Coordinates of C-alpha atoms and ligand atoms in Angstrom, one line a residue:
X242 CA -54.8 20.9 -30.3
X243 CA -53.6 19.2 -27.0
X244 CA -55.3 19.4 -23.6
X245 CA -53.6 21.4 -20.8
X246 CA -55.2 20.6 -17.8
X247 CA -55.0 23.5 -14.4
X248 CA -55.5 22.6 -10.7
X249 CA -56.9 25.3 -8.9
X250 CA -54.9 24.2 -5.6
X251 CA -57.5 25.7 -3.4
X252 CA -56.1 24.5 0.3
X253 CA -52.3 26.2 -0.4
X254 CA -53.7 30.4 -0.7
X255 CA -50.7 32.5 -1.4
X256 CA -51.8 35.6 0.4
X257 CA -54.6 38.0 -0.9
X258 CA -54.0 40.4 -3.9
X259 CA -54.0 43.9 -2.2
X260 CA -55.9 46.3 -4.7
X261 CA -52.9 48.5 -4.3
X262 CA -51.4 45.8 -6.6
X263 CA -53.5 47.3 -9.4
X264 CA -52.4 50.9 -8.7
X265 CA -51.9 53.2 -11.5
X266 CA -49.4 56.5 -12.6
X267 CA -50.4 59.7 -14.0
X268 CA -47.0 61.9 -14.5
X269 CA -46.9 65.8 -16.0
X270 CA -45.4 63.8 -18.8
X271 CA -46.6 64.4 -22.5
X272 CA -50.9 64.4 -22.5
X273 CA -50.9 62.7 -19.3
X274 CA -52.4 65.1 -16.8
X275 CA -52.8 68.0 -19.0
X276 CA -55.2 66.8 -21.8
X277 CA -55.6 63.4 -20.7
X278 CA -57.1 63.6 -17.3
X279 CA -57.0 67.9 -16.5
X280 CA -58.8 69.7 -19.2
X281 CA -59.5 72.6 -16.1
X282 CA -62.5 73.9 -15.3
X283 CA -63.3 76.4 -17.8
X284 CA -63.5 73.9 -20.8
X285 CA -66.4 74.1 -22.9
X286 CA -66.1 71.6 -25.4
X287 CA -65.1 67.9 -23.7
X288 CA -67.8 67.6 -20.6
X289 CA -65.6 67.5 -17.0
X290 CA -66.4 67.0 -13.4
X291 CA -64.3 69.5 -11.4
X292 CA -61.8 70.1 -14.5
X293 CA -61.7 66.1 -15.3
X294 CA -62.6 64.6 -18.5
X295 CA -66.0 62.9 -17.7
X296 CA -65.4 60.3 -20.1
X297 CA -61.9 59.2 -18.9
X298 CA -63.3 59.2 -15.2
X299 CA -65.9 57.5 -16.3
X300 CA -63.5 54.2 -18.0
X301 CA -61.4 54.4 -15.2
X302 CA -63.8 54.6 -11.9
X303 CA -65.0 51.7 -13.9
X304 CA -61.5 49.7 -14.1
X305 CA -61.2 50.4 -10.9
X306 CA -57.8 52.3 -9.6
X307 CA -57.7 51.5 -6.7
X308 CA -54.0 53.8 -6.3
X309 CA -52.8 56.5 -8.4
X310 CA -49.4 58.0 -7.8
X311 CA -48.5 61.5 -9.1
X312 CA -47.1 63.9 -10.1
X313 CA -44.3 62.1 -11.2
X314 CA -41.7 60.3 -11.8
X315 CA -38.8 62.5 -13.3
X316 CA -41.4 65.5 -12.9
X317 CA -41.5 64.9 -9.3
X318 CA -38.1 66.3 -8.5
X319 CA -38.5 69.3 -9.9
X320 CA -42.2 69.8 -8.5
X321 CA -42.7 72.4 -5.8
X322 CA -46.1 71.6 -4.1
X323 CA -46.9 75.5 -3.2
X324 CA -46.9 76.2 -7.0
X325 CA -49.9 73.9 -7.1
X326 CA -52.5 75.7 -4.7
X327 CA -54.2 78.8 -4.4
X328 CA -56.3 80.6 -6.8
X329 CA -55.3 79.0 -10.4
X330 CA -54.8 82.2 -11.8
X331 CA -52.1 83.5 -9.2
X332 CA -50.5 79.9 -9.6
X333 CA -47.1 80.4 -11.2
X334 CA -45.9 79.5 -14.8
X335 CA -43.2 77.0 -13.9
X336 CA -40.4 75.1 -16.9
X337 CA -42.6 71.6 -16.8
X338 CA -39.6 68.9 -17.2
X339 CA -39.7 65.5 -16.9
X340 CA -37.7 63.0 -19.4
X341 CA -35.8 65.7 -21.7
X342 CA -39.2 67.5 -22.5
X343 CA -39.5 71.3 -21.7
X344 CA -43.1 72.9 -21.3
X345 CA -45.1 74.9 -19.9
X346 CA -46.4 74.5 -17.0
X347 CA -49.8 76.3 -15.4
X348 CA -50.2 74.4 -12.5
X349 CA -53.6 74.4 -12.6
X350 CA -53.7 70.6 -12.0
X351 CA -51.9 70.5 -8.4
X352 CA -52.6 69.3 -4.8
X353 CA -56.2 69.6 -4.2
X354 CA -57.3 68.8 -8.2
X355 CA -55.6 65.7 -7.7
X356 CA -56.8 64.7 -4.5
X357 CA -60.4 65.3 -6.0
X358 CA -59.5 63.2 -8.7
X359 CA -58.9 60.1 -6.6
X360 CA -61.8 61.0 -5.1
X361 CA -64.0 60.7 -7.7
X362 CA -62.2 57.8 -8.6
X363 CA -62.0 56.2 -5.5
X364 CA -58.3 55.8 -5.6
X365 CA -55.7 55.3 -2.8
X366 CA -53.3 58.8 -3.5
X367 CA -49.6 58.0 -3.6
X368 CA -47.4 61.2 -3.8
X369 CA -44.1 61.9 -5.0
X370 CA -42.1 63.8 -3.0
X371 CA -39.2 66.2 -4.4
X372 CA -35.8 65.7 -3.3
X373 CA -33.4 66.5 -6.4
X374 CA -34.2 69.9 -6.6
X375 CA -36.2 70.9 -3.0
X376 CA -35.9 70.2 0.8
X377 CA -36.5 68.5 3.4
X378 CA -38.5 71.4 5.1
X379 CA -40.6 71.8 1.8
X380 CA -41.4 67.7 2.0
X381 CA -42.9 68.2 5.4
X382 CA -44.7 71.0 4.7
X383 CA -46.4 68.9 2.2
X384 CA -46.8 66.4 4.4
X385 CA -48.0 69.2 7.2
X386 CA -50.5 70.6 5.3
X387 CA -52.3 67.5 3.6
X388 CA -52.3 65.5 6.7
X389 CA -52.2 68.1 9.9
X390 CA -55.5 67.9 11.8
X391 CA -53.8 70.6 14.1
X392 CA -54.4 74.0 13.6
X393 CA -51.0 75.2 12.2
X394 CA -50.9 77.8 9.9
X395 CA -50.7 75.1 7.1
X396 CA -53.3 73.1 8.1
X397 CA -55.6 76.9 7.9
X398 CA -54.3 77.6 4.7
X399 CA -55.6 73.9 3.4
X400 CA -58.6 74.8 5.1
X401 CA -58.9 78.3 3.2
X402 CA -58.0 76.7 0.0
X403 CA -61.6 74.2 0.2
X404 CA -60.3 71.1 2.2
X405 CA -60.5 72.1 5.9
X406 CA -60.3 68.2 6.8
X407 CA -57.1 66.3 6.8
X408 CA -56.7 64.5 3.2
X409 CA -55.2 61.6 4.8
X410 CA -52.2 60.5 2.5
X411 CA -50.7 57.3 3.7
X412 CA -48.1 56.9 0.9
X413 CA -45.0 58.9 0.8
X414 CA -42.2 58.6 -1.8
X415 CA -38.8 60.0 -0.9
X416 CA -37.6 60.8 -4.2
X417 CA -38.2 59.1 -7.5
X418 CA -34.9 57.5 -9.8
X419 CA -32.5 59.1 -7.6
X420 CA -30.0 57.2 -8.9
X421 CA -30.6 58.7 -12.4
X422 CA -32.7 61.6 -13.2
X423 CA -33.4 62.7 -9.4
X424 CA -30.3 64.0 -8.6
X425 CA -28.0 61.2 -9.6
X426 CA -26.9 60.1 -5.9
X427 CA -24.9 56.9 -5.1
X428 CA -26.1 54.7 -3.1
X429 CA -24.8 55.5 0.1
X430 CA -25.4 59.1 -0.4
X431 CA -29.5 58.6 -1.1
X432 CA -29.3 56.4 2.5
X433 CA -28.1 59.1 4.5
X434 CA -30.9 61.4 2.5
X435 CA -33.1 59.4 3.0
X436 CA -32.4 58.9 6.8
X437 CA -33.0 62.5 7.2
X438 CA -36.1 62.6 5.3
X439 CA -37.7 60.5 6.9
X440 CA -37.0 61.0 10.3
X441 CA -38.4 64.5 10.0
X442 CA -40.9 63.3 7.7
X443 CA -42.3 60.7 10.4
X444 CA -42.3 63.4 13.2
X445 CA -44.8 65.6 11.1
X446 CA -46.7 62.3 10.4
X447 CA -46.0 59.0 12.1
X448 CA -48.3 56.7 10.2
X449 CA -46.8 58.3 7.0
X450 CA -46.1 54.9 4.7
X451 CA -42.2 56.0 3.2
X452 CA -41.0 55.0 -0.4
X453 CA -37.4 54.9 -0.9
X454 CA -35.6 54.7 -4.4
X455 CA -34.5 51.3 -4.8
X456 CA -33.1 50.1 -8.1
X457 CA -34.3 47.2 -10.1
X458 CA -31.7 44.6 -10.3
X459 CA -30.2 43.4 -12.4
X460 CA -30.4 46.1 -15.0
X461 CA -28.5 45.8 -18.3
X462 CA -29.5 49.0 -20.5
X463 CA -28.4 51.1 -17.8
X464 CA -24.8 52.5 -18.0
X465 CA -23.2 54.1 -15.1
X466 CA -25.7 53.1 -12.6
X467 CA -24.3 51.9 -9.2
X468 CA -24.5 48.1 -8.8
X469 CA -26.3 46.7 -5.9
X470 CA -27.7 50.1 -4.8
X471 CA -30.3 48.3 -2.7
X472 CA -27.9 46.2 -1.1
X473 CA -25.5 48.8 0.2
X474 CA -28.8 51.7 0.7
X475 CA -30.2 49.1 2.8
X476 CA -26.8 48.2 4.9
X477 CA -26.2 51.7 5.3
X478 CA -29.2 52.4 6.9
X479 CA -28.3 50.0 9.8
X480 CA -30.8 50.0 12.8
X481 CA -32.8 53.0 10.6
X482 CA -33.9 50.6 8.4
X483 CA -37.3 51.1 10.3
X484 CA -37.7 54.1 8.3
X485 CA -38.7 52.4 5.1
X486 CA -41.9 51.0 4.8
X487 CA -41.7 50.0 1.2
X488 CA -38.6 50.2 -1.8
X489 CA -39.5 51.5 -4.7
X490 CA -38.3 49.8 -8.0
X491 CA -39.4 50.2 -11.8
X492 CA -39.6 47.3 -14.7
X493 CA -40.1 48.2 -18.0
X494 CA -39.9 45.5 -21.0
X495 CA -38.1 47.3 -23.9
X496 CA -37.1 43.7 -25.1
X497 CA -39.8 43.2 -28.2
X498 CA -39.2 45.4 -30.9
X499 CA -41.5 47.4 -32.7
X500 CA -44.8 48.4 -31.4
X501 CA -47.0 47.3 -33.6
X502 CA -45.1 45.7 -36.3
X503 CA -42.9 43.3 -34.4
X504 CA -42.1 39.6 -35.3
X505 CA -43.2 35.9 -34.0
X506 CA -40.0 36.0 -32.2
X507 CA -40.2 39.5 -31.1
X508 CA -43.9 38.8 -29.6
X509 CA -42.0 36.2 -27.3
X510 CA -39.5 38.1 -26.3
X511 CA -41.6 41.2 -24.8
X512 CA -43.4 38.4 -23.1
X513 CA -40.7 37.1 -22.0
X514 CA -39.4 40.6 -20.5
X515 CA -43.3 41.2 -18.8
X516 CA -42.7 37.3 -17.1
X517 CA -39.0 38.7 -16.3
X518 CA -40.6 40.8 -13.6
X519 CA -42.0 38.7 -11.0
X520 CA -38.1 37.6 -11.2
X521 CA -36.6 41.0 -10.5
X522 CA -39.2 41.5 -7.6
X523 CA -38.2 38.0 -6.2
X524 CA -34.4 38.9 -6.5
X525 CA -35.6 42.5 -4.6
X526 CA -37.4 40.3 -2.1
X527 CA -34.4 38.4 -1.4
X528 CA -32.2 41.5 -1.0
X529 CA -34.3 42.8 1.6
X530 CA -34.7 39.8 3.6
X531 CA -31.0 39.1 3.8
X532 CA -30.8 42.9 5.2
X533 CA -33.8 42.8 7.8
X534 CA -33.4 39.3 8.8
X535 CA -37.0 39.3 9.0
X536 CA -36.9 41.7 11.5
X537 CA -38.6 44.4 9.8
X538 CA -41.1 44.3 6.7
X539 CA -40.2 47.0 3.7
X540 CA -42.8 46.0 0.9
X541 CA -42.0 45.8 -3.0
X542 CA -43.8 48.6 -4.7
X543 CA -42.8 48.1 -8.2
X544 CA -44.3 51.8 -8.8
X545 CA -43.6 51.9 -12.7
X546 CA -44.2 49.5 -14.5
X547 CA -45.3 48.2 -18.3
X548 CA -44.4 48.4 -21.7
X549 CA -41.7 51.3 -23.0
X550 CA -41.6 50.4 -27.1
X551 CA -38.7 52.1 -28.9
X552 CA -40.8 54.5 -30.8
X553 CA -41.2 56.2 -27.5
X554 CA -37.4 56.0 -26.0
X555 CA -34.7 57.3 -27.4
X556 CA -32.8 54.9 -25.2
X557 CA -32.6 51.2 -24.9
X558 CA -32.7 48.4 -27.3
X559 CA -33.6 50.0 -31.2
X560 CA -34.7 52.8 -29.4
X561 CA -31.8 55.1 -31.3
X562 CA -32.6 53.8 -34.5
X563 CA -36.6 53.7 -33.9
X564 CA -37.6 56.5 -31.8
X565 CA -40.1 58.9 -33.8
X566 CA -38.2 62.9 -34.3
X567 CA -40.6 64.3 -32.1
X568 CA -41.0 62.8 -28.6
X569 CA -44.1 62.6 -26.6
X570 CA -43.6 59.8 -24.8
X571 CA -47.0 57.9 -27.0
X572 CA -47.1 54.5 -28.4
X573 CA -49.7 51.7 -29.8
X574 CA -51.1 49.2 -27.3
X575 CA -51.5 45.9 -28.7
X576 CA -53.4 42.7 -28.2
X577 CA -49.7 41.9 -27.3
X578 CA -49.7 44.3 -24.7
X579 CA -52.3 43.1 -23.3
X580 CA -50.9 39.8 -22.8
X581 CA -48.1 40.8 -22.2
X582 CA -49.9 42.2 -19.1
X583 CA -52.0 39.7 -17.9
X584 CA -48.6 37.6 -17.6
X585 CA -47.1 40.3 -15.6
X586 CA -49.8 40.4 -13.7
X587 CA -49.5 36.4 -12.5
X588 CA -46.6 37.4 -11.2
X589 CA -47.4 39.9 -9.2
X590 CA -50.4 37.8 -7.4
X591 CA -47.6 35.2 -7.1
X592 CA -45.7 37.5 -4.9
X593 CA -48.3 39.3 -3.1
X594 CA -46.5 38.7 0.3
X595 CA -43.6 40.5 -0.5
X596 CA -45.0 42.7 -3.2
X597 CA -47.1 45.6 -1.7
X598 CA -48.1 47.7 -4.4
X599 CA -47.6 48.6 -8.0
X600 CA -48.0 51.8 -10.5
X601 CA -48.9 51.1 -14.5
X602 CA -47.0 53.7 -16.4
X603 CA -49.4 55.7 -17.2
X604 CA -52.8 55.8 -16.9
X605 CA -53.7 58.1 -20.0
X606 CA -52.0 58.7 -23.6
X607 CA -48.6 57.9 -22.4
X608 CA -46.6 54.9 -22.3
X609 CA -48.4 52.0 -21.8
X610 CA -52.1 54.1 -21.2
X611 CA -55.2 52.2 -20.9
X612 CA -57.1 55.3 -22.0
X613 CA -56.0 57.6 -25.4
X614 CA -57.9 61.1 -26.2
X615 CA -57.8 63.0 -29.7
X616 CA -59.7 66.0 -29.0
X617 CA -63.1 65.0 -27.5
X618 CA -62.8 61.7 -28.9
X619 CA -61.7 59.0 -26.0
X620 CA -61.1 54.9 -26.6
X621 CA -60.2 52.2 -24.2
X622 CA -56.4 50.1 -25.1
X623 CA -56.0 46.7 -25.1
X624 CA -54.4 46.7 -21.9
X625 CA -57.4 48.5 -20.6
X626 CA -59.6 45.3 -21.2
X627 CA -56.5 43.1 -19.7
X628 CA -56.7 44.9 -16.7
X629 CA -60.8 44.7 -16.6
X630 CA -60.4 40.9 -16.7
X631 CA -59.1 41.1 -13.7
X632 CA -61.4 42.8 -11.4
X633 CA -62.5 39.4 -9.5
X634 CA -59.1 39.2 -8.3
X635 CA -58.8 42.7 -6.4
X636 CA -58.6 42.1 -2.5
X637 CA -59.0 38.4 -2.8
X638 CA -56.9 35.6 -1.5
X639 CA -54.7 34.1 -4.1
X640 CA -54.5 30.2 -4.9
X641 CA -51.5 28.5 -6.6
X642 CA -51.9 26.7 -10.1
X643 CA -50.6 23.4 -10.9
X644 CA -50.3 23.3 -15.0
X645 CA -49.8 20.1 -16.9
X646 CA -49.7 21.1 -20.5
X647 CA -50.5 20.3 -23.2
X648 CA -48.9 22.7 -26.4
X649 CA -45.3 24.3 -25.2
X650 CA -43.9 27.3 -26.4
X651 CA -40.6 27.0 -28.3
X652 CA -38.4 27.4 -24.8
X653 CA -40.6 24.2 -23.6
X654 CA -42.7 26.1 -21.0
X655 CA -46.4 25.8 -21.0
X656 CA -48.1 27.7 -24.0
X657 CA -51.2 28.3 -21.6
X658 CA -50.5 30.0 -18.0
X659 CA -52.9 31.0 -14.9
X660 CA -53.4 32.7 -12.2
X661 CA -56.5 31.8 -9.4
X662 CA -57.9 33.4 -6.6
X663 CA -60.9 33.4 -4.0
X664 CA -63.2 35.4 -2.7
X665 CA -67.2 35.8 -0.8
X666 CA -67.6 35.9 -4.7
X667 CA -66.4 32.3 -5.5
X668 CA -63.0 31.4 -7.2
X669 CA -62.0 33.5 -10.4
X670 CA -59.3 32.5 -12.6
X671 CA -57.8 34.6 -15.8
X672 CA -56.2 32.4 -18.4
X673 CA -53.4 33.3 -21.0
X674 CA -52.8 31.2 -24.2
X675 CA -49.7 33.1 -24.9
X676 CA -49.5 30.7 -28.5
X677 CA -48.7 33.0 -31.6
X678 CA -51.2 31.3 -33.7
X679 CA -52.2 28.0 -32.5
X680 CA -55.9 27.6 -30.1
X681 CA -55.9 25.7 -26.5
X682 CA -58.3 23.6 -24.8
X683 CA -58.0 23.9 -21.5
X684 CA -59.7 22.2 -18.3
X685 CA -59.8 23.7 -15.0
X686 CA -59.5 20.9 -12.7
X687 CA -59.3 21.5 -8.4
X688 CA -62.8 22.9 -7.9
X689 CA -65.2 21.0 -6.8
X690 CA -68.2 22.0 -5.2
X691 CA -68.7 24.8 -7.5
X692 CA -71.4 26.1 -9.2
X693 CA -72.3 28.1 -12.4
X694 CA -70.1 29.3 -13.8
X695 CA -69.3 32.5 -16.3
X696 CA -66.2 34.0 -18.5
X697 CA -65.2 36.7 -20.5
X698 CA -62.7 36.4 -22.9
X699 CA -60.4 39.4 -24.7
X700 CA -58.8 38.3 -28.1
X701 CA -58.2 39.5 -32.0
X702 CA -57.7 38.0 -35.0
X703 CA -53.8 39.3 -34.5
X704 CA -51.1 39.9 -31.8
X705 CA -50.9 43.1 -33.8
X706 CA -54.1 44.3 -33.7
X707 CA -55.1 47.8 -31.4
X708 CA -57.7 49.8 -31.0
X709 CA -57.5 53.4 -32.7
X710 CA -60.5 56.6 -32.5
X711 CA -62.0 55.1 -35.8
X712 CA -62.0 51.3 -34.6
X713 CA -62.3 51.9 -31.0
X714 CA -63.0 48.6 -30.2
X715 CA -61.1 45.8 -32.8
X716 CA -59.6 44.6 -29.2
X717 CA -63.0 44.3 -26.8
X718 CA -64.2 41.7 -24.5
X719 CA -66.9 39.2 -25.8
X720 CA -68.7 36.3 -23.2
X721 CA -66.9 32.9 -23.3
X722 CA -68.3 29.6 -23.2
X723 CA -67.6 27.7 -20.1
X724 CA -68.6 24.2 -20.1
X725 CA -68.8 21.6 -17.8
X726 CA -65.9 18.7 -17.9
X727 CA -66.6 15.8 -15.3
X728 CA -65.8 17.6 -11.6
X729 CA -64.5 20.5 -13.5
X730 CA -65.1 22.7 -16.4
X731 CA -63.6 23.6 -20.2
X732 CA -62.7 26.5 -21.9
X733 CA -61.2 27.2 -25.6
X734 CA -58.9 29.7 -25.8
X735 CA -57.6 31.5 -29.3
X736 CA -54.2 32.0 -29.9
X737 CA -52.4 34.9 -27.9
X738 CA -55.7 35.7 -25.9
X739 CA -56.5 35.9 -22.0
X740 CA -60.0 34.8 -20.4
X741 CA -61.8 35.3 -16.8
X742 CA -63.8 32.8 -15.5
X743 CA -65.8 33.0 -12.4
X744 CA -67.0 30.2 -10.6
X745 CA -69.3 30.8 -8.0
X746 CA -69.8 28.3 -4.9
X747 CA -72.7 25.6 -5.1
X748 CA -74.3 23.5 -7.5
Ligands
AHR1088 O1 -42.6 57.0 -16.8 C1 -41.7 57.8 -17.5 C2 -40.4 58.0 -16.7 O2 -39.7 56.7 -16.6 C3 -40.5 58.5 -15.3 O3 -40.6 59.9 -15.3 C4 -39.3 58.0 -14.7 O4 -39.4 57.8 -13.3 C5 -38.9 56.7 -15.5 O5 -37.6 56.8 -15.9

C-alpha cells in the first residue's frame, strides 16, 4: 500500500458551496410523491405529519435538503397547478404522465402540500413550470398566486385555501426537457418562448429566479436532439439574455452496466461517467461566458442529476436488452453509487462559481433515491450516507486539493481523490479511495494549526453491496480513526469507500 499525500491549499478558496448545490427532486414519477413522500392525510397505518411519511421526513430533514424541485420533470409539462388546490375531494382525477407511464392522478399532493413539505423540511422550493402543454397566463397565475402579497383575487383564493401570506418562491423553471419530452422545440423556437415567458413572468414577480432548458453537451445517446441548443438559445436571446438567471441542464451516468452485478471494468466506467460531469458543466460554463461576455451571470443548475442503470431505462446503453417488462423507474443503490456520488460531488464544489444549484434524481424510491419504502417499512441507500458525509461542506468556502499519489487507477489518475472546505466549524474534507479492491493510506498535509480532529467513514466489504428492508444497513457509516502524522494527520481508507474528516481549529 503506497502513501498518497493531500494539501489542503487553505490560502487559494474556490468559492463557498451554496447548499442549493445539495438540492434534491421529487417528480409524480413511479412511488416518488405518491407513496414515497404523500401517503395523504387519512392514512392510518404508516404515521404522517400533514399527509407526509414521518419516517422519510424524518431521514431527510436529517440529510438536510436544502432545495427540492417538483413536480417534475416530464410530469411538469403536463401539470396544471389549479388541479392541485382546493378541497382534495373536488380536486380533479387528471391522466398522471411522465416518462411513458400512465396513471392516475388525485392530486391530492399539489401546491400547498408541497410547500408544507419543504417546510417541514426546511427546503428552498424550486418549481416547474408547464410550458408543453399550458400557457403563459396559467405560469403567472402560478406565480401570482404563490407570491402576490397584493390583494388580487389569487392572492384571496391562496389565502382561503390556508396560506394567506406570500409563500415566497424564488426559483422558477420555464419548462423542463423542452428539447425532448416538453414539447420538442428547436432551439430557437424555446428562445423566443422563453422570451415571452419570462418577460411576463418578471412583471408578476421581479425577483422571480428563471430556469431555462439548456441541454447538456455533448450528449451521445440522444438521437435527433439539436446540437448546440445552448449556444444558439443563448444568441437568440440577444440583449434579453437578462431574462435567465440560471440554465438548466441534466447528467445522468448510464455508462456502468448492471446495477448491481456489474464488472471491475464496469465499476470504473460509471465512475468515470459521475467524474464526466464537472466536465459537461465546465463546457456549459464556457458556453455561457462566450455569450454574456461577462456581462451578465446565468448560473449552472444541473437540476437532474445521478445514476439512471439500465434496468430502469429502456433507453441508453443495454438499456433495450436489460430493462425489467414492467417499468417503474426503481433500481438498487450501491456502495458504487455512492462513490460514484461523492466523486460527482468534488466536482460540483470545484465549480461552485459557475455552478448554482443542483437536483438528485430523486429523492425517494426512484432513480437514484436516497430513501426506499415497502409498505411501512422505510431504509436509507448508500447514496443516502454519501450525501450525509457531506454535511460539513454545506455553505462553506471551498479549498483546492493538491494530490501526490501514491496507488493509480488503471488510466494513471490518482486512485484516492478529495474535496476540502472551511467553515466557523474548522476545515472538513471527504476522501474517496475509488480502488476496486486494494486499501489507501493517506496523509492530509496543509493544515496546520489545527486541532482535534474526527471522521466518519462509509464502506462494505463489496462495490456491490446495498442495503435492502431485511439488511437495512449492510452500507452504514462507522467512526474512523484519524491520527496524527507530524504537522498533519492519517487516515486508512478501504477499497472503494469515502470518509469525512473534520478538523477543528486549535491545538
Ligand atoms: O427523472 C426522470 C426523467 O428524466 C425526468 O422526468 C426528465 O426530465 C428526465 O428525462
Amino acid at each position: 500500500m503506497q502513501d498518497t499525500m493531500l494539501t489542503i491549499r487553505t490560502n487559494s478558496p474556490i468559492g463557498t458551496i451554496s447548499p442549493r448545490l445539495y438540492g434534491h427532486f421529487a417528480e409524480h414519477l413511479g412511488r416518488c410523491c405518491y407513496e414515497g413522500l404523500w401517503v395523504g392525510t387519512r392514512e392510518r397505518e404508516i404515521p404522517h405529519q400533514d399527509g407526509f411519511r414521518s419516517d422519510v421526513l424524518q431521514a431527510l430533514q436529517a440529510l438536510p435538503v436544502p432545495l427540492l424541485r417538483w413536480p417534475g420533470g416530464c410530469y411538469a409539462d403536463h401539470y396544471h397547478w389549479r388541479d392541485g388546490i382546493g378541497p382534495a375531494e373536488s380536486r380533479p382525477v387528471r391522466l398522471g404522465m411522465s416518462c411513458g407511464l400512465q396513471v392516475e392522478d388525485d392530486n391530492s399532493l399539489g401546491t400547498h402540500e408541497f410547500l408544507q413539505l419543504c417546510k417541514l423540511l426546511g427546503a428552498e422550493p424550486y418549481l416547474a413550470g408547464n410550458m408543453g402543454s399550458g400557457s403563459v397566463q396559467e405560469l403567472s397565475d402560478w406565480l401570482e398566486y404563490c407570491n402576490s402579497a397584493v390583494r388580487t383575487t389569487l392572492a384571496w383564493e391562496r389565502a382561503a385555501n390556508g396560506s394567506p401570506e406570500p409563500f415566497g418562491v424564488k426559483l422558477w423553471g420555464v419548462g423542463n426537457e423542452s428539447w425532448g419530452c416538453g414539447g420538442n422545440y428547436d432551439a430557437v423556437q424555446y428562445a423566443k418562448e422563453f422570451r415571452r415567458y419570462a418577460t411576463m413572468l418578471r412583471h408578476v414577480d421581479p425577483t422571480a429566479e428563471l430556469v431555462a432548458v439548456g441541454l447538456e453537451e455533448p450528449r451521445p445517446f440522444a438521437k435527433g436532439i439539436e446540437a448546440e441548443w445552448n449556444h444558439k438559445l443563448l444568441a437568440e436571446l440577444g440583449p434579453h439574455i437578462k431574462l435567465m438567471d440560471h440554465l438548466a441542464i441534466h447528467y445522468y451516468w448510464v455508462l456502468g452496466g448492471p446495477e448491481t452485478d456489474f464488472s471491475e471494468e464496469e465499476y470504473y466506467a460509471l465512475l468515470d461517467d459521475a467524474a464526466a460531469t464537472e466536465a459537461v458543466v465546465r463546457h456549459t460554463a464556457e458556453v455561457i461566458a462566450d455569450a454574456t461576455g461577462g456581462r451578465h451571470r446565468i448560473g449552472i443548475a444541473l437540476d437532474e442529476w445521478g445514476v439512471w442503470h439500465p434496468e430502469a431505462r429502456p433507453w441508453g446503453p443495454r438499456g433495450a436488452a436489460e430493462c425489467r417488462s414492467v417499468i417503474t423507474y426503481e433500481q438498487a443503490n450501491t456502495m458504487r453509487d455512492a462513490v460514484a456520488t461523492g466523486i460527482a460531488l468534488e466536482g460540483f464544489h470545484r465549480q461552485c462559481h459557475v455552478l448554482t444549484l443542483a437536483n438528485l434524481a430523486q429523492i425517494v424510491n426512484v432513480l437514484q433515491a436516497v430513501v426506499m419504502t415497502d409498505g411501512p417499512q422505510m431504509w436509507l441507500t448508500p447514496t443516502y450516507h454519501a450525501l450525509r458525509l457531506h454535511q460539513p461542506h454545506l455553505g462553506a468556502t471551498a479549498l483546492p486539493v493538491d494530490i501526490a499519489h501514491g496507488s493509480s487507477l488503471a488510466n494513471g489518475s490518482s486512485a484516492v481523490s478529495a474535496t476540502a472546505s472551511q467553515s466557523n466549524n474548522g476545515i472538513a474534507v471527504t476522501l474517496i479511495n475509488r480502488h476496486w479492491d486494494q486499501p489507501a493510506s493517506v496523509q492530509i498535509a496543509g493544515v496546520d494549526g489545527m486541532g482535534t480532529a474526527s471522521g466518519q467513514l462509509l464502506a462494505a466489504d463489496s462495490p456491490r453491496a446495498t442495503n435492502s428492508v431485511d439488511e437495512p444497513n449492510r452500507v452504514a457509516p462507522v467512526p474512523l480513526n484519524v491520527s496524527r502524522d507530524g504537522a498533519g494527520y492519517r487516515v486508512e481508507l478501504p477499497p472503494h469507500s469515502l470518509a469525512t474528516v473534520v478538523l477543528q481549529a486549535g491545538r
